[in-house]
Every structure is written in C-alpha cells, then in structure tokens.
Short mmCIF file of C-alpha atoms and ligand atoms in Angstrom, two decimals:
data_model
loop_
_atom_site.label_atom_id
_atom_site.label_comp_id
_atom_site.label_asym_id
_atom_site.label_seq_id
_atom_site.Cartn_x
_atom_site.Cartn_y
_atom_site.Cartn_z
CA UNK A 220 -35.66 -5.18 10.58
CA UNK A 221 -31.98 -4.65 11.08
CA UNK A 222 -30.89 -4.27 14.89
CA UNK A 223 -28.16 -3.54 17.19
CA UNK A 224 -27.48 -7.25 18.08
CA UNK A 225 -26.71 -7.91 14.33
CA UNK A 226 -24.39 -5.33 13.83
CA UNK A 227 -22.86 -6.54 17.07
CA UNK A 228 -22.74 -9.73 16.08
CA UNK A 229 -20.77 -9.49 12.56
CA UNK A 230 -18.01 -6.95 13.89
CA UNK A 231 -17.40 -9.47 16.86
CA UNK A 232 -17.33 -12.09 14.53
CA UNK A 233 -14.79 -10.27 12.05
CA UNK A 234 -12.41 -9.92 15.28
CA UNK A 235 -12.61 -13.42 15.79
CA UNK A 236 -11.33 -13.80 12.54
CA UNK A 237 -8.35 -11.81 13.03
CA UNK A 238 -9.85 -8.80 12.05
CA UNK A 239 -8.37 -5.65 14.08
CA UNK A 240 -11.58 -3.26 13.27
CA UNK A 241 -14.98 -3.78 11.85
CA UNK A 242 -17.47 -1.15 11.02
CA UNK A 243 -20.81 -0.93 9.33
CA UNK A 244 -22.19 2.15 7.04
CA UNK A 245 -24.77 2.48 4.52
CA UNK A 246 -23.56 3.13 1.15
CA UNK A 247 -23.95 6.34 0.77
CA UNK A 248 -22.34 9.17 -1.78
CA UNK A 249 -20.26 10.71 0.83
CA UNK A 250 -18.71 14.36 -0.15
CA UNK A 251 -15.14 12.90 0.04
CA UNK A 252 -16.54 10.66 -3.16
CA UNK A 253 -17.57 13.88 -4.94
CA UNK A 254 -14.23 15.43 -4.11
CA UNK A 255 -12.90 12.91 -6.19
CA UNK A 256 -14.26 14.33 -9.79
CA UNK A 257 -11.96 17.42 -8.75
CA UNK A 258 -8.86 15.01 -8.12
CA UNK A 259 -9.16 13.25 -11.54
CA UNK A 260 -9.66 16.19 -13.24
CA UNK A 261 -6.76 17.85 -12.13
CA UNK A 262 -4.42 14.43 -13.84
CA UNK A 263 -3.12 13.74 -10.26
CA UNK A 264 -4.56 9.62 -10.96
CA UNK A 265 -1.66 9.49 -13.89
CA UNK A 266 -1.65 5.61 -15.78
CA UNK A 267 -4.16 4.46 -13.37
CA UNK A 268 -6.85 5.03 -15.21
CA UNK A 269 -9.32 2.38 -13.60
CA UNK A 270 -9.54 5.39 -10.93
CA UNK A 271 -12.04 6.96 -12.86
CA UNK A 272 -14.39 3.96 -12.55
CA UNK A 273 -17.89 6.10 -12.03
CA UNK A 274 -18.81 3.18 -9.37
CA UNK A 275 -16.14 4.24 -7.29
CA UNK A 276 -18.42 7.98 -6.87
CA UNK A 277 -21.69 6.10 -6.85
CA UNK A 278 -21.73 3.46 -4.57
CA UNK A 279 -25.17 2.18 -6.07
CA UNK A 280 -23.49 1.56 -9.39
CA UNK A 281 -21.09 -0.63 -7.69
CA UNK A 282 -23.93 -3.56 -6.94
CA UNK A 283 -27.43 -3.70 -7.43
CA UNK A 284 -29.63 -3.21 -4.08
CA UNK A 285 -26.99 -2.48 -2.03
CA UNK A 286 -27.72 -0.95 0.93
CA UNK A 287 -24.54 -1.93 3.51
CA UNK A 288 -21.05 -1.67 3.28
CA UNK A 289 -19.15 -3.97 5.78
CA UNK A 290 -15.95 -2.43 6.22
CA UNK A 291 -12.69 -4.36 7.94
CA UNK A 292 -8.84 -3.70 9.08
CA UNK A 293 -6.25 -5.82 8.69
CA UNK A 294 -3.09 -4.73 10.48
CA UNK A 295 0.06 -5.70 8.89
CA UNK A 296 3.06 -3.70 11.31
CA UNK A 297 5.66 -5.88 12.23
CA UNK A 298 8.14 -6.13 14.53
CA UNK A 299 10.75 -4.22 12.10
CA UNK A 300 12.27 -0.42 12.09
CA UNK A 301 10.90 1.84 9.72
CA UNK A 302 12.51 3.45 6.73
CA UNK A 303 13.35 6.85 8.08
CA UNK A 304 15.13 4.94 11.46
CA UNK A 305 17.29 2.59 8.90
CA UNK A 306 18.09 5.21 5.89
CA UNK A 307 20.68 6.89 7.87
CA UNK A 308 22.61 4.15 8.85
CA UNK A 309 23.68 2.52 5.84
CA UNK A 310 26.98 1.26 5.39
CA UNK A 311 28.44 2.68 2.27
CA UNK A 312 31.59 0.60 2.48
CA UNK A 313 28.57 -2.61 2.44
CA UNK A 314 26.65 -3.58 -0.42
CA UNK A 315 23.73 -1.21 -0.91
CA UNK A 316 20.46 -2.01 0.14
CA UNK A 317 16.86 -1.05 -0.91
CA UNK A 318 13.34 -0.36 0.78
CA UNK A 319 10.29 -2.41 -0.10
CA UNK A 320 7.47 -1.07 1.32
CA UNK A 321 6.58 -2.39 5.00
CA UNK A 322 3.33 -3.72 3.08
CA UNK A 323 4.38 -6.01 0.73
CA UNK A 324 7.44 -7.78 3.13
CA UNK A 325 4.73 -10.75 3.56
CA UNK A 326 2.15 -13.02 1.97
CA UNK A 327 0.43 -11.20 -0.89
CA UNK A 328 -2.44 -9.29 1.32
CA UNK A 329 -5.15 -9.44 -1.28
CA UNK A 330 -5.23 -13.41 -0.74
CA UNK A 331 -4.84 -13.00 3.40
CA UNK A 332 -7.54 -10.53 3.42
CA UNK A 333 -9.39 -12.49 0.44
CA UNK A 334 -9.67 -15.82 3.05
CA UNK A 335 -10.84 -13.76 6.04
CA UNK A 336 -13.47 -12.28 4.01
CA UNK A 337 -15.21 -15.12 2.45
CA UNK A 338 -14.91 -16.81 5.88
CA UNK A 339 -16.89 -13.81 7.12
CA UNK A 340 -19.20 -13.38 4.08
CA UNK A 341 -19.83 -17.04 4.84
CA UNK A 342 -20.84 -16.54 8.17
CA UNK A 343 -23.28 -14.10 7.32
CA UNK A 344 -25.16 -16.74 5.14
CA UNK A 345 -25.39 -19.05 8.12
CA UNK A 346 -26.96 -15.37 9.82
CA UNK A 347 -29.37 -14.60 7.51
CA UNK A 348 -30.62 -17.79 5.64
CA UNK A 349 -33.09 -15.27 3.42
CA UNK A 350 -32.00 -14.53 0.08
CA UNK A 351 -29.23 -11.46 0.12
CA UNK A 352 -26.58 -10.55 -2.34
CA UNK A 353 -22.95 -10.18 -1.04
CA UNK A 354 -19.49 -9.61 -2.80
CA UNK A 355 -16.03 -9.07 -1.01
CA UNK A 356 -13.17 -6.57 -2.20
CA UNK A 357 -9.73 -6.63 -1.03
CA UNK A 358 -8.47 -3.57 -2.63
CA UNK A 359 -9.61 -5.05 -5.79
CA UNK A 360 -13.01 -3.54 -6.93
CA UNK A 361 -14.24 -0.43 -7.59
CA UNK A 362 -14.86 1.18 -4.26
CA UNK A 363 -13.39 4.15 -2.45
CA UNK A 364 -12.58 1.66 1.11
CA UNK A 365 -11.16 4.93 3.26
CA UNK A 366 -14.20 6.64 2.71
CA UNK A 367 -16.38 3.85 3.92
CA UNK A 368 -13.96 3.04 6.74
CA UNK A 369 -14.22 6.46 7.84
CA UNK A 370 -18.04 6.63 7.74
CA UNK A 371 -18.14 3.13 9.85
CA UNK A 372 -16.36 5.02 12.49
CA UNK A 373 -12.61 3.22 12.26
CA UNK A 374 -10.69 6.26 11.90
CA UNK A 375 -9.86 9.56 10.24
CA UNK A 376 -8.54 10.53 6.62
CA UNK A 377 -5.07 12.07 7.53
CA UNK A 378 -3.22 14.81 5.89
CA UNK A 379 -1.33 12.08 4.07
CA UNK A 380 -4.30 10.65 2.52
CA UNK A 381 -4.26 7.47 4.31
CA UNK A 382 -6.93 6.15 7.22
CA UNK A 383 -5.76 7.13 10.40
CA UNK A 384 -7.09 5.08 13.62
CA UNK A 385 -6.09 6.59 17.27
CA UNK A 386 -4.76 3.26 18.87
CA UNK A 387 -3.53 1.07 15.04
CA UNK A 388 -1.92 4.12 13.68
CA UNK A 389 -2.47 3.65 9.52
CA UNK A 390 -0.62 0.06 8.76
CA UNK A 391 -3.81 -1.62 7.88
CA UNK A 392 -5.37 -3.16 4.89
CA UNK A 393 -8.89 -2.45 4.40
CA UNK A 394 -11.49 -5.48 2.54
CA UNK A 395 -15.09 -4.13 2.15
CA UNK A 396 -18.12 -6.83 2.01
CA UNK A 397 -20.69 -4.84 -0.08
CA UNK A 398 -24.28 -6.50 1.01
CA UNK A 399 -27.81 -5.66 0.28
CA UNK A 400 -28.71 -6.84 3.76
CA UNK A 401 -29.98 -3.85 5.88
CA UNK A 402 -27.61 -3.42 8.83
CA UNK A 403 -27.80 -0.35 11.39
CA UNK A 404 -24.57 1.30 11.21
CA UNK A 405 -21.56 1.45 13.41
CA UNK A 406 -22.10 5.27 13.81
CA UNK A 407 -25.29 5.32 14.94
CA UNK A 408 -27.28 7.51 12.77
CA UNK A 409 -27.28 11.73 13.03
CA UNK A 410 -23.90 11.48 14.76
CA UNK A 411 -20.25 11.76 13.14
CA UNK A 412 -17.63 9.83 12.40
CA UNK A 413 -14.35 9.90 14.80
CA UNK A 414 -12.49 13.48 14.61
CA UNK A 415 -9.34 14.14 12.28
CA UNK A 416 -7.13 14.33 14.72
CA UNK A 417 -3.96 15.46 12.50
CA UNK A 418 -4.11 19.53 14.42
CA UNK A 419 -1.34 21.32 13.54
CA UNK A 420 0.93 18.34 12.37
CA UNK A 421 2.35 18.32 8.82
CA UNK A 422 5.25 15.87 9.58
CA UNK A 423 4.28 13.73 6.57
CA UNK A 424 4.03 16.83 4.29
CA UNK A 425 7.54 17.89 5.45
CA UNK A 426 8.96 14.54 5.22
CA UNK A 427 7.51 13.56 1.79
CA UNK A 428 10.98 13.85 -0.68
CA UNK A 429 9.50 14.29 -4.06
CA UNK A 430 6.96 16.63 -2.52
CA UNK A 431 3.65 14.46 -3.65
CA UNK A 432 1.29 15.84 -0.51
CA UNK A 433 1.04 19.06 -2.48
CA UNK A 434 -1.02 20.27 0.31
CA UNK A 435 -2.89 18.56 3.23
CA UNK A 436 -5.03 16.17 2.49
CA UNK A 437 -4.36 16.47 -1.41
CA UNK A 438 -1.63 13.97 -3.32
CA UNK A 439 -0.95 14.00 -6.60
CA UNK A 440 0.05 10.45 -7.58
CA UNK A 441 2.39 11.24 -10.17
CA UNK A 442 4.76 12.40 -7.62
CA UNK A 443 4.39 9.74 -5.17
CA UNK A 444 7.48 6.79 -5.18
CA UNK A 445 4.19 4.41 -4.51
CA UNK A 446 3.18 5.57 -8.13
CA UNK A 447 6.54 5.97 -9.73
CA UNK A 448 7.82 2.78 -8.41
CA UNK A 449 4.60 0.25 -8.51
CA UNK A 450 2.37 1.44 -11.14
CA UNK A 451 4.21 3.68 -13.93
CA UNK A 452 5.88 2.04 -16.74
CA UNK A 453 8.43 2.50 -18.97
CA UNK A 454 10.84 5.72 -17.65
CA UNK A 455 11.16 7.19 -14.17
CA UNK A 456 10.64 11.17 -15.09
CA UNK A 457 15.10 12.07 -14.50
CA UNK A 458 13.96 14.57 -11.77
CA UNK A 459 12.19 12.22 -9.67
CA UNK A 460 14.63 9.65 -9.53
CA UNK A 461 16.76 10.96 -6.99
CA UNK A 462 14.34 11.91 -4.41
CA UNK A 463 13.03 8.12 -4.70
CA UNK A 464 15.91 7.39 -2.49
CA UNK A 465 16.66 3.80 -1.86
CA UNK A 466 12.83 2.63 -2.39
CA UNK A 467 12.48 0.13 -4.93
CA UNK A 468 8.85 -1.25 -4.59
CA UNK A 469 6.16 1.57 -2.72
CA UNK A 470 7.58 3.96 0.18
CA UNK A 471 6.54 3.96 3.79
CA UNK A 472 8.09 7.54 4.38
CA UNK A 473 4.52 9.85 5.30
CA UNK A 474 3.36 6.83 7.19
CA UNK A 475 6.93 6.14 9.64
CA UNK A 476 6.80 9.87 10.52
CA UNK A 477 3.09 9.87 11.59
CA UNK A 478 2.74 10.12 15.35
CA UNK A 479 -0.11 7.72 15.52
CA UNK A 480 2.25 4.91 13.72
CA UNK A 481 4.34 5.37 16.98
CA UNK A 482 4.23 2.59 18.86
CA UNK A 483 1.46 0.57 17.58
CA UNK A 484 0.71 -2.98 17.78
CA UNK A 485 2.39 -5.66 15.88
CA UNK A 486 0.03 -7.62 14.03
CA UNK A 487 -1.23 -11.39 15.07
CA UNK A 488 -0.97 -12.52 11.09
CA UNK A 489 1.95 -14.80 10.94
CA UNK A 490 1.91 -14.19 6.42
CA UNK A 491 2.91 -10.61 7.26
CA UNK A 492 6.14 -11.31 8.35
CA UNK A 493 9.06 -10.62 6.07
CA UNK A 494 9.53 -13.47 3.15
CA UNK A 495 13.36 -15.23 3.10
CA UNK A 496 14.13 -14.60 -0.37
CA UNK A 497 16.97 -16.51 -1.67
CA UNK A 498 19.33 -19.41 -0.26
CA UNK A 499 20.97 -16.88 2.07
CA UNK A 500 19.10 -15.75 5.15
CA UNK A 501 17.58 -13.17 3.91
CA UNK A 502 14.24 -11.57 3.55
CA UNK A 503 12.19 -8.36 1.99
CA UNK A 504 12.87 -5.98 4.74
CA UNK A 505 16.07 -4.05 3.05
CA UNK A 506 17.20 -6.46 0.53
CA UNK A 507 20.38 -6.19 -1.36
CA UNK A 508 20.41 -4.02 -4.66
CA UNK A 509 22.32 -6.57 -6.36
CA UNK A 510 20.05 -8.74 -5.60
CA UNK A 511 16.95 -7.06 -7.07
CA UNK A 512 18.75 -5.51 -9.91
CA UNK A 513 20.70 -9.15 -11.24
CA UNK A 514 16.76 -10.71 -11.46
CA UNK A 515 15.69 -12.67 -14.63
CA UNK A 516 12.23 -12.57 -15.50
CA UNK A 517 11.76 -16.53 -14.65
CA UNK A 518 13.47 -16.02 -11.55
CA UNK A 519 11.18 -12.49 -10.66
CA UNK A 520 8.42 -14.77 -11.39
CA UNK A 521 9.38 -18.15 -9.46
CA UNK A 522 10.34 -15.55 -6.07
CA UNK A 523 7.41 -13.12 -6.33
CA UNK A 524 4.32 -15.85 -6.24
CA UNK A 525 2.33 -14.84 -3.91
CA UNK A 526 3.55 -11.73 -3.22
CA UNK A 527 2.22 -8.12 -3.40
CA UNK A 528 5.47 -7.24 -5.47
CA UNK A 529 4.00 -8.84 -8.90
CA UNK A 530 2.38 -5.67 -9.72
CA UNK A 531 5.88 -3.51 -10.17
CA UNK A 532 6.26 -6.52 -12.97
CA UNK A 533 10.05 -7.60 -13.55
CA UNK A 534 11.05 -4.80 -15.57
CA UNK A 535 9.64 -2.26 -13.07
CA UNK A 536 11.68 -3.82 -9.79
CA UNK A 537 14.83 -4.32 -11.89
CA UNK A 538 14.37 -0.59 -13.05
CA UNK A 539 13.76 0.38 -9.72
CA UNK A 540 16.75 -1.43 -8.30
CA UNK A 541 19.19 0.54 -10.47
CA UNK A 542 17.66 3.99 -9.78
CA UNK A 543 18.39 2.76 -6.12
CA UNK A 544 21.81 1.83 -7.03
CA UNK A 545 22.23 5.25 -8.50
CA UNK A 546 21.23 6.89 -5.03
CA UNK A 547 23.35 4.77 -2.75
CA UNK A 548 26.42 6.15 -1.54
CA UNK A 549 28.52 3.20 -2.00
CA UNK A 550 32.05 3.54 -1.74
CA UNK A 551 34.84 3.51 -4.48
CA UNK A 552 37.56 0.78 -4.05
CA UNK A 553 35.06 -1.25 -1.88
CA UNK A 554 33.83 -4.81 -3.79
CA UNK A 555 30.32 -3.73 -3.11
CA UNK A 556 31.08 -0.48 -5.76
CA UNK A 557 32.90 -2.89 -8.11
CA UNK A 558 30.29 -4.97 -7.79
CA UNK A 559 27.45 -2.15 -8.54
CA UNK A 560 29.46 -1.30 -11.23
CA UNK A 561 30.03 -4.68 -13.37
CA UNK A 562 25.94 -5.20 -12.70
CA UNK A 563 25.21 -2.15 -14.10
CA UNK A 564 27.17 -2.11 -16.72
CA UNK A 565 25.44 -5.10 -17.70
CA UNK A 566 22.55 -3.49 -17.60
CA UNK A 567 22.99 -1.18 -20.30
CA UNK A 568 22.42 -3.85 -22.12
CA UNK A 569 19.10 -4.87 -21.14
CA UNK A 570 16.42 -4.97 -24.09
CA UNK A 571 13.95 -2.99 -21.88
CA UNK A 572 14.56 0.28 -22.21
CA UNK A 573 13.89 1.94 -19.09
CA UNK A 574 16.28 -0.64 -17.17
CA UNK A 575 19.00 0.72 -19.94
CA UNK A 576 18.35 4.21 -19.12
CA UNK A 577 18.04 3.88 -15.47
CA UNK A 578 21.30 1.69 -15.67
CA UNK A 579 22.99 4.24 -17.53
CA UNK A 580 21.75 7.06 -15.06
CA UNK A 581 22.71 5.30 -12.04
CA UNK A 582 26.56 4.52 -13.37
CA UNK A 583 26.99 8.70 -13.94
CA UNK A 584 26.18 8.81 -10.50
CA UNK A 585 28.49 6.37 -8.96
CA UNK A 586 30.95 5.88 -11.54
FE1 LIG B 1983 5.44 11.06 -0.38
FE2 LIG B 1983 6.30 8.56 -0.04
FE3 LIG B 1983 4.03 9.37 1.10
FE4 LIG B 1983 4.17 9.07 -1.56
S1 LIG B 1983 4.33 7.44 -0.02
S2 LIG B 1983 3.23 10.75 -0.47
S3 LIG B 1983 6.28 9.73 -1.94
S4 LIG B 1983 6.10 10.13 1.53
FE1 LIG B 1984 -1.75 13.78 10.20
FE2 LIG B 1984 0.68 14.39 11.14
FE3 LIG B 1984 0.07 11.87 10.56
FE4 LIG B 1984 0.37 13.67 8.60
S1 LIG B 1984 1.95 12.97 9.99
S2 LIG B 1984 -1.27 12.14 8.75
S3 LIG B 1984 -0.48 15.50 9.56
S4 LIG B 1984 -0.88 13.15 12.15
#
C-alpha cells in the first residue's frame, strides 16, 4: 500500500541530493498531452520530428506497468545578468559579443541531472527491496516533463510555454524517474495543481523578437531562436536572422522578462557556473564572436565535451556566430570591424554552405 511517509520520504531525499523540487503524480493522459496532437498538426514541431513520439501522449506506452512518475527540479540561475540587462550595453567600438543561453554556460545538464537521478533511483531500491521497474530521463526520453511537473504540484505552465514555480521562477531542469511502484501523489488526490499565476502579463509575448509565442500559451518552434539556432540545419530562413539578435546557441529572452525570474535564487550546483573557454579568462556568458565564428571542427569538438552546446554541432555555432556578427553594430575604422571583416571574409569560403551564406549575409550588413 503506498502512503504518505513514502512519498515524504523520496522528495526529502531528492532535496538532499541537491534537488530544488520533487513531486509525485500518477501517469496519467493529462489534457495538456492531448493538446499536443493539435500542436503537431499544425507543423509548429519543424525538424524535430522525435516530437511526435506517440509515448510522449500516452504515458503507458512509455514503460510497461507504470503507474508513478517521480518528477524533479534542478535550478541552474547563476549569479550573472540576463540578456535583455546586457544587450543594450554593448560596446560597438569593442569586439562583438554573442549570447549563449543561460542554460548551457555550465557542465552539460543531462549528465548533472543524469548522476542525481540514478543516485535517487538507487535509493529507492534500498526503499523498496520488492521487485519494481524504474528508468530515469533527463530531457532525454519520450515524456512530456512540464506536464508531469505541473500535475506533481511544482508549478504552473506559463504563457511562454515553460514551468513556472512562484519562489524558483522557470531556470530549472526537469529529470523524471518513471516507476511502476505505487506512490500517493504530491497533490493529494481530487484537488488541483498550483494556479497559473501569469493574470494579465504578456511581457514574454511582447518581448519575444521573431514573434514565436503566437499567442499565450501557444509557440510555434519554427520561430523560436532556441529552434533556429540549436536544432535546424542547414540555412537560417533570411527573415529570421535579424531578429535572432546576438544569440548564437538558444535565447533566454521570454524567460529574463518573466516577473517570477526576478530575483530568484542562485543555484547550489557548482557545474552550472559559466565554463573558461580558451587560454584567456574567459567563459560562455557573452563570448566573443570571433571567437565562436574562427572554430575548427577539432577544436568545436575538443572545447564543447561535456557541454550542452554539442547539439548546435560545429557548423550550426559557426553559422550562428556569423548571423550574430551580421547583427552587431560594430564600428567602422575600429580593429574589432576589421577584424569581423577579414573572418568573414574567410568564411565565404567555408565548404558548408549555410556558414557561406550566413557569412556572406552578415558582410552586406556590416561591410
Ligand atoms: Fe521567443 Fe526567444 Fe522565447 Fe523563443 S526563447 S519564444 S525566440 S523569446
Ligand atoms: Fe506568464 Fe508574464 Fe512570465 Fe509570460 S512573462 S510566463 S505571461 S508571468
């Protein structure tokens, strides 16, 4: 028989693993999982195809007997401004600089999150000695995390799309533990999940610069710089390129200009902090263009192990470097624009394609 004092007993025991929430809900098809038919349909998933994984809608496809989804938040804020605070006060006479999202500054998060799970789907072997099947996803399998994380009671699904939580504000990972143990839920059944508490507000909708929230609670991925920059290849579509700014791997903008990601903690995981990248002392948080954009593959490779960044794949980052270059307002007659220039003139060059074409775009623009 599950009970109360289990339930207790594995979200404590996820906090004292450096877990910032734990929750517990049956797996269950939730409406927000039917919703999601609609979405695909309409081609707002674009390339990412693995979207349409029918397990993702039917949680019991996604393991046999499972009856419990253990659901856990990571929180990765650091110390550091955000995007919208640093964009304006660029230096165009200085060598440009670019935005990685606030994310992917630190250790790769699918092998932080990846520890603390096993450590927790170990403990619940020591629990329960009876036979039970487990299996831990962070951001890896084929299951719809938010919508579990709402239904265990950690927060809200915001008009940005993203898991909102009142006190961590949305700059979280989230690492399920599917289990066919029997657990009594973190929202005790017959009563509801925490309230969306977005009201009125629509600052992310307003502040989103290729206009991807095409309505609350709605994105269409094909718009979002997250998409364009991570997970399309080949060509950035010409009339997206300049509202991608000076991102070059994911963009933090609907998440900086959420109230609840005002003054929230800092996070107690030392691998979240910013990565030096290269000889000088530098890190992730706003690194050079030049920097990104001059990249061999070997030496993408050799700075990007274990990092979140692998997925953009060399040609990607380089490609989004130069649209970035293209954007920046650096100055004529500075080195930093004779600089730009030489680099992407080399670029045109390139035997990729898109990293050719976004060269070429970018030198119209500052040329
Ligand atoms: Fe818009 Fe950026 Fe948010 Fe995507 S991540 S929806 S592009 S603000
Ligand atoms: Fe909700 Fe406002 Fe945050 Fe958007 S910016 S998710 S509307 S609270």
């Amino acid at each position: 028989m599950p009970t109360a004092a289990d339930t207790t007993w594995i979200v404590d025991h996820a906090r004292s693993l450096g877990f910032d929430l734990c929750g517990i809900v049956r797996a269950e098809s939730f409406p927000e999982l039917s919703q999601f038919d609609e979405w695909l349909t309409s081609g707002y998933a674009g390339e990412m195809t693995y979207l349409a994984d029918e397990r993702r809608r039917q949680p019991s496809l996604a393991m046999e007997n499972l009856h419990s989804v253990i659901v856990c938040a990571l929180n990765y804020n650091t110390a550091y401004p955000y995007s919208v605070d640093c964009a304006a006060t660029t230096d165009p006479s200085q060598e440009p600089r670019g935005w990685i999202s606030r994310y992917a500054w630190g250790s790769d998060y699918h092998e932080v999150l990846w520890r603390k799970l096993n450590a927790l789907q170990s403990a619940l072997r020591q629990k329960f000695p009876g036979p039970f099947a487990a299996r831990s996803y962070a951001d890896t399998g084929p299951v719809a995390e938010r919508v579990f994380a709402k239904y265990a009671g950690l927060g809200w699904l915001g008009k940005n799309t993203l898991l909102l939580n009142e006190n961590l504000g949305s700059w979280f990972f989230l690492g399920v533990i599917l289990t066919s143990l029997d657990l009594l839920p973190t929202v005790p059944l017959g009563e509801t999940p925490p309230p969306d508490l977005c009201g009125n507000c629509r600052q992310c909708l307003d502040a989103c610069p290729t206009g991807a929230l095409i309505e609350p609670y709605v994105m269409d991925a094909r718009k979002c710089i997250s998409y364009l920059t991570i997970e399309l290849r080949g060509e950035i579509p010409e009339d997206l390129r300049e509202p991608m700014g000076w991102q070059v791997y994911g963009c933090d903008i609907c998440q900086d200009v959420c109230p609840y990601n005002r003054n929230v903690p800092i996070t107690a995981t030392p691998e979240f902090q910013p990565r030096q990248i290269h000889h000088e002392d530098e890190t992730l948080f706003q690194p050079k263009l030049s920097w990104l954009a001059a990249l061999g593959q070997q030496d993408f490779r050799e700075k990007f192990r274990g990092s979140a960044m692998k997925r953009a794949k060399w040609q990607g980052l380089v490609r989004n470097a130069c649209i970035a270059l293209g954007n920046s307002r650096v100055q004529k007659g500075t080195p930093a624009h004779a600089e730009t220039v030489t680099l992407l003139q080399h670029l045109l060059n390139s035997p990729d394609s898109a990293i050719a074409i976004s060269a070429q775009w970018a030198l119209s623009r500052i040329e």
